[in-house]
Amino acid sequence: MKKFIFWKITSILFILSFTTQSIAHTQTGSLGEDAAATDYFFVLCSTDQGGTTGKLELSIYDGTTTPGGGKISAVGVFPQTQAAATASDPNRLDDQPGPIAAVPGPDGTYYVFVHKLKSGAKNYNLTYHCKSAEGAHTGASLLTIQDQ
């Protein structure tokens, strides 16, 4: 009986470790009333079992249920090469994120800005993935620099 419980707990922990990894590349946030409100993040991409980073992929979902705030966008920049890409959610009422935008670049720190164009509070769900040139996931972590 003790062995059965041990293996059951081990199995649950094993399954949860994969669940945690699958949602680990999402940042939920909000932007305040001010039209200039901007959230700012560092995404650190690194080599791991997926290989060496070749790009950062971004997508954003506008979860705002009330009018106002204008369009919400996420801009990713790799400062060493000045490569940049913008992701937006063109249809906030369809319960789907906008198209993926990719910022080419190697391992390192990418700057990501989430901003809007008009006054009014906005809620969002930012998804980010560091990937190799072949599309395999590489190491990724996020650090919040500014939360408005």
PDB file of C-alpha atoms in Angstrom, residues 25-142:
ATOM      1  CA  HIS A  25       5.770  31.517 -20.703  1.00  0.00           C
ATOM      2  CA  THR A  26       2.712  33.652 -20.039  1.00  0.00           C
ATOM      3  CA  GLN A  27       2.561  37.027 -18.298  1.00  0.00           C
ATOM      4  CA  THR A  28      -0.863  38.339 -17.317  1.00  0.00           C
ATOM      5  CA  GLY A  29      -1.076  42.049 -16.642  1.00  0.00           C
ATOM      6  CA  SER A  30      -3.011  45.263 -16.889  1.00  0.00           C
ATOM      7  CA  LEU A  31      -2.357  48.818 -18.005  1.00  0.00           C
ATOM      8  CA  GLY A  32      -3.828  51.726 -16.053  1.00  0.00           C
ATOM      9  CA  GLU A  33      -6.088  54.547 -17.234  1.00  0.00           C
ATOM     10  CA  ASP A  34      -3.287  56.815 -18.538  1.00  0.00           C
ATOM     11  CA  ALA A  35      -2.893  56.695 -22.334  1.00  0.00           C
ATOM     12  CA  ALA A  36       0.898  56.446 -21.894  1.00  0.00           C
ATOM     13  CA  ALA A  37       0.769  53.444 -19.504  1.00  0.00           C
ATOM     14  CA  THR A  38       3.441  50.917 -20.482  1.00  0.00           C
ATOM     15  CA  ASP A  39       4.625  47.672 -18.917  1.00  0.00           C
ATOM     16  CA  TYR A  40       8.280  46.832 -19.513  1.00  0.00           C
ATOM     17  CA  PHE A  41       9.950  43.419 -19.217  1.00  0.00           C
ATOM     18  CA  PHE A  42      13.281  41.740 -19.830  1.00  0.00           C
ATOM     19  CA  VAL A  43      12.973  38.295 -21.412  1.00  0.00           C
ATOM     20  CA  LEU A  44      16.192  36.370 -20.930  1.00  0.00           C
ATOM     21  CA  CYS A  45      16.735  33.684 -23.583  1.00  0.00           C
ATOM     22  CA  SER A  46      19.379  31.028 -22.990  1.00  0.00           C
ATOM     23  CA  THR A  47      20.736  27.781 -24.375  1.00  0.00           C
ATOM     24  CA  ASP A  48      19.206  24.625 -22.912  1.00  0.00           C
ATOM     25  CA  GLN A  49      18.125  21.210 -24.185  1.00  0.00           C
ATOM     26  CA  GLY A  50      16.302  22.944 -27.074  1.00  0.00           C
ATOM     27  CA  GLY A  51      19.558  24.422 -28.357  1.00  0.00           C
ATOM     28  CA  THR A  52      20.778  27.965 -28.848  1.00  0.00           C
ATOM     29  CA  THR A  53      18.222  30.752 -29.162  1.00  0.00           C
ATOM     30  CA  GLY A  54      17.497  32.044 -32.661  1.00  0.00           C
ATOM     31  CA  LYS A  55      14.414  34.174 -31.960  1.00  0.00           C
ATOM     32  CA  LEU A  56      11.895  35.420 -29.417  1.00  0.00           C
ATOM     33  CA  GLU A  57       8.248  34.858 -30.320  1.00  0.00           C
ATOM     34  CA  LEU A  58       5.534  37.102 -28.860  1.00  0.00           C
ATOM     35  CA  SER A  59       1.755  37.167 -28.995  1.00  0.00           C
ATOM     36  CA  ILE A  60      -0.754  39.175 -26.992  1.00  0.00           C
ATOM     37  CA  TYR A  61      -4.381  38.687 -26.036  1.00  0.00           C
ATOM     38  CA  ASP A  62      -6.522  41.708 -25.142  1.00  0.00           C
ATOM     39  CA  GLY A  63      -8.723  40.463 -22.303  1.00  0.00           C
ATOM     40  CA  THR A  64     -10.463  43.780 -21.710  1.00  0.00           C
ATOM     41  CA  THR A  65     -14.241  43.407 -21.462  1.00  0.00           C
ATOM     42  CA  THR A  66     -15.110  47.121 -21.446  1.00  0.00           C
ATOM     43  CA  PRO A  67     -14.626  49.751 -24.167  1.00  0.00           C
ATOM     44  CA  GLY A  68     -11.691  52.141 -23.990  1.00  0.00           C
ATOM     45  CA  GLY A  69      -7.930  52.037 -23.987  1.00  0.00           C
ATOM     46  CA  GLY A  70      -7.517  51.591 -27.721  1.00  0.00           C
ATOM     47  CA  LYS A  71      -5.469  48.828 -29.276  1.00  0.00           C
ATOM     48  CA  ILE A  72      -2.924  46.990 -27.139  1.00  0.00           C
ATOM     49  CA  SER A  73       0.459  45.938 -28.553  1.00  0.00           C
ATOM     50  CA  ALA A  74       3.627  44.161 -27.457  1.00  0.00           C
ATOM     51  CA  VAL A  75       6.921  45.308 -28.937  1.00  0.00           C
ATOM     52  CA  GLY A  76       9.977  43.077 -28.665  1.00  0.00           C
ATOM     53  CA  VAL A  77      13.493  44.422 -29.237  1.00  0.00           C
ATOM     54  CA  PHE A  78      16.899  42.734 -29.247  1.00  0.00           C
ATOM     55  CA  PRO A  79      19.103  45.770 -28.480  1.00  0.00           C
ATOM     56  CA  GLN A  80      22.430  44.387 -29.711  1.00  0.00           C
ATOM     57  CA  THR A  81      21.149  44.101 -33.289  1.00  0.00           C
ATOM     58  CA  GLN A  82      18.251  46.577 -33.008  1.00  0.00           C
ATOM     59  CA  ALA A  83      15.927  43.892 -34.392  1.00  0.00           C
ATOM     60  CA  ALA A  84      12.302  44.478 -33.413  1.00  0.00           C
ATOM     61  CA  ALA A  85       8.814  43.086 -33.982  1.00  0.00           C
ATOM     62  CA  THR A  86       5.325  44.086 -32.883  1.00  0.00           C
ATOM     63  CA  ALA A  87       2.486  41.773 -31.864  1.00  0.00           C
ATOM     64  CA  SER A  88      -1.082  43.010 -31.452  1.00  0.00           C
ATOM     65  CA  ASP A  89      -4.563  41.607 -30.978  1.00  0.00           C
ATOM     66  CA  PRO A  90      -6.549  43.001 -33.910  1.00  0.00           C
ATOM     67  CA  ASN A  91      -9.855  41.517 -32.740  1.00  0.00           C
ATOM     68  CA  ARG A  92     -10.181  41.650 -28.965  1.00  0.00           C
ATOM     69  CA  LEU A  93     -13.677  40.154 -29.043  1.00  0.00           C
ATOM     70  CA  ASP A  94     -12.705  36.763 -30.537  1.00  0.00           C
ATOM     71  CA  ASP A  95     -11.129  35.284 -27.354  1.00  0.00           C
ATOM     72  CA  GLN A  96      -7.914  34.540 -29.281  1.00  0.00           C
ATOM     73  CA  PRO A  97      -4.487  36.206 -29.194  1.00  0.00           C
ATOM     74  CA  GLY A  98      -3.250  38.064 -32.224  1.00  0.00           C
ATOM     75  CA  PRO A  99      -0.689  36.625 -34.650  1.00  0.00           C
ATOM     76  CA  ILE A 100       2.791  35.693 -33.427  1.00  0.00           C
ATOM     77  CA  ALA A 101       5.595  38.191 -34.016  1.00  0.00           C
ATOM     78  CA  ALA A 102       9.217  36.994 -34.018  1.00  0.00           C
ATOM     79  CA  VAL A 103      12.302  39.001 -33.046  1.00  0.00           C
ATOM     80  CA  PRO A 104      15.430  37.397 -34.519  1.00  0.00           C
ATOM     81  CA  GLY A 105      18.430  37.189 -32.203  1.00  0.00           C
ATOM     82  CA  PRO A 106      20.729  34.921 -30.198  1.00  0.00           C
ATOM     83  CA  ASP A 107      20.866  34.101 -26.479  1.00  0.00           C
ATOM     84  CA  GLY A 108      20.596  37.261 -24.409  1.00  0.00           C
ATOM     85  CA  THR A 109      18.217  39.831 -22.996  1.00  0.00           C
ATOM     86  CA  TYR A 110      15.284  41.014 -25.105  1.00  0.00           C
ATOM     87  CA  TYR A 111      13.269  44.111 -24.161  1.00  0.00           C
ATOM     88  CA  VAL A 112       9.485  43.734 -24.302  1.00  0.00           C
ATOM     89  CA  PHE A 113       7.069  46.650 -23.965  1.00  0.00           C
ATOM     90  CA  VAL A 114       3.292  46.311 -23.651  1.00  0.00           C
ATOM     91  CA  HIS A 115       1.478  49.562 -24.412  1.00  0.00           C
ATOM     92  CA  LYS A 116      -1.793  51.039 -25.614  1.00  0.00           C
ATOM     93  CA  LEU A 117      -2.848  54.076 -27.600  1.00  0.00           C
ATOM     94  CA  LYS A 118      -5.713  55.696 -25.672  1.00  0.00           C
ATOM     95  CA  SER A 119      -6.947  56.426 -22.142  1.00  0.00           C
ATOM     96  CA  GLY A 120      -8.724  53.563 -20.421  1.00  0.00           C
ATOM     97  CA  ALA A 121      -7.667  50.489 -18.487  1.00  0.00           C
ATOM     98  CA  LYS A 122      -6.610  47.357 -20.403  1.00  0.00           C
ATOM     99  CA  ASN A 123      -6.068  43.720 -19.358  1.00  0.00           C
ATOM    100  CA  TYR A 124      -3.757  41.467 -21.321  1.00  0.00           C
ATOM    101  CA  ASN A 125      -2.106  38.083 -21.549  1.00  0.00           C
ATOM    102  CA  LEU A 126       1.402  38.183 -23.065  1.00  0.00           C
ATOM    103  CA  THR A 127       2.858  34.905 -24.351  1.00  0.00           C
ATOM    104  CA  TYR A 128       6.602  34.675 -25.010  1.00  0.00           C
ATOM    105  CA  HIS A 129       8.783  31.825 -26.226  1.00  0.00           C
ATOM    106  CA  CYS A 130      12.517  31.714 -26.845  1.00  0.00           C
ATOM    107  CA  LYS A 131      13.148  29.303 -29.709  1.00  0.00           C
ATOM    108  CA  SER A 132      16.039  27.953 -31.718  1.00  0.00           C
ATOM    109  CA  ALA A 133      16.268  28.657 -35.444  1.00  0.00           C
ATOM    110  CA  GLU A 134      14.701  25.206 -35.932  1.00  0.00           C
ATOM    111  CA  GLY A 135      11.720  26.085 -33.690  1.00  0.00           C
ATOM    112  CA  ALA A 136      12.645  24.135 -30.536  1.00  0.00           C
ATOM    113  CA  HIS A 137      12.033  25.841 -27.194  1.00  0.00           C
ATOM    114  CA  THR A 138      15.137  27.187 -25.469  1.00  0.00           C
ATOM    115  CA  GLY A 139      15.551  28.606 -21.977  1.00  0.00           C
ATOM    116  CA  ALA A 140      13.327  31.570 -21.121  1.00  0.00           C
ATOM    117  CA  SER A 141      12.708  33.701 -18.052  1.00  0.00           C
ATOM    118  CA  LEU A 142      10.962  37.033 -17.541  1.00  0.00           C
TER     119      LEU A 142
END
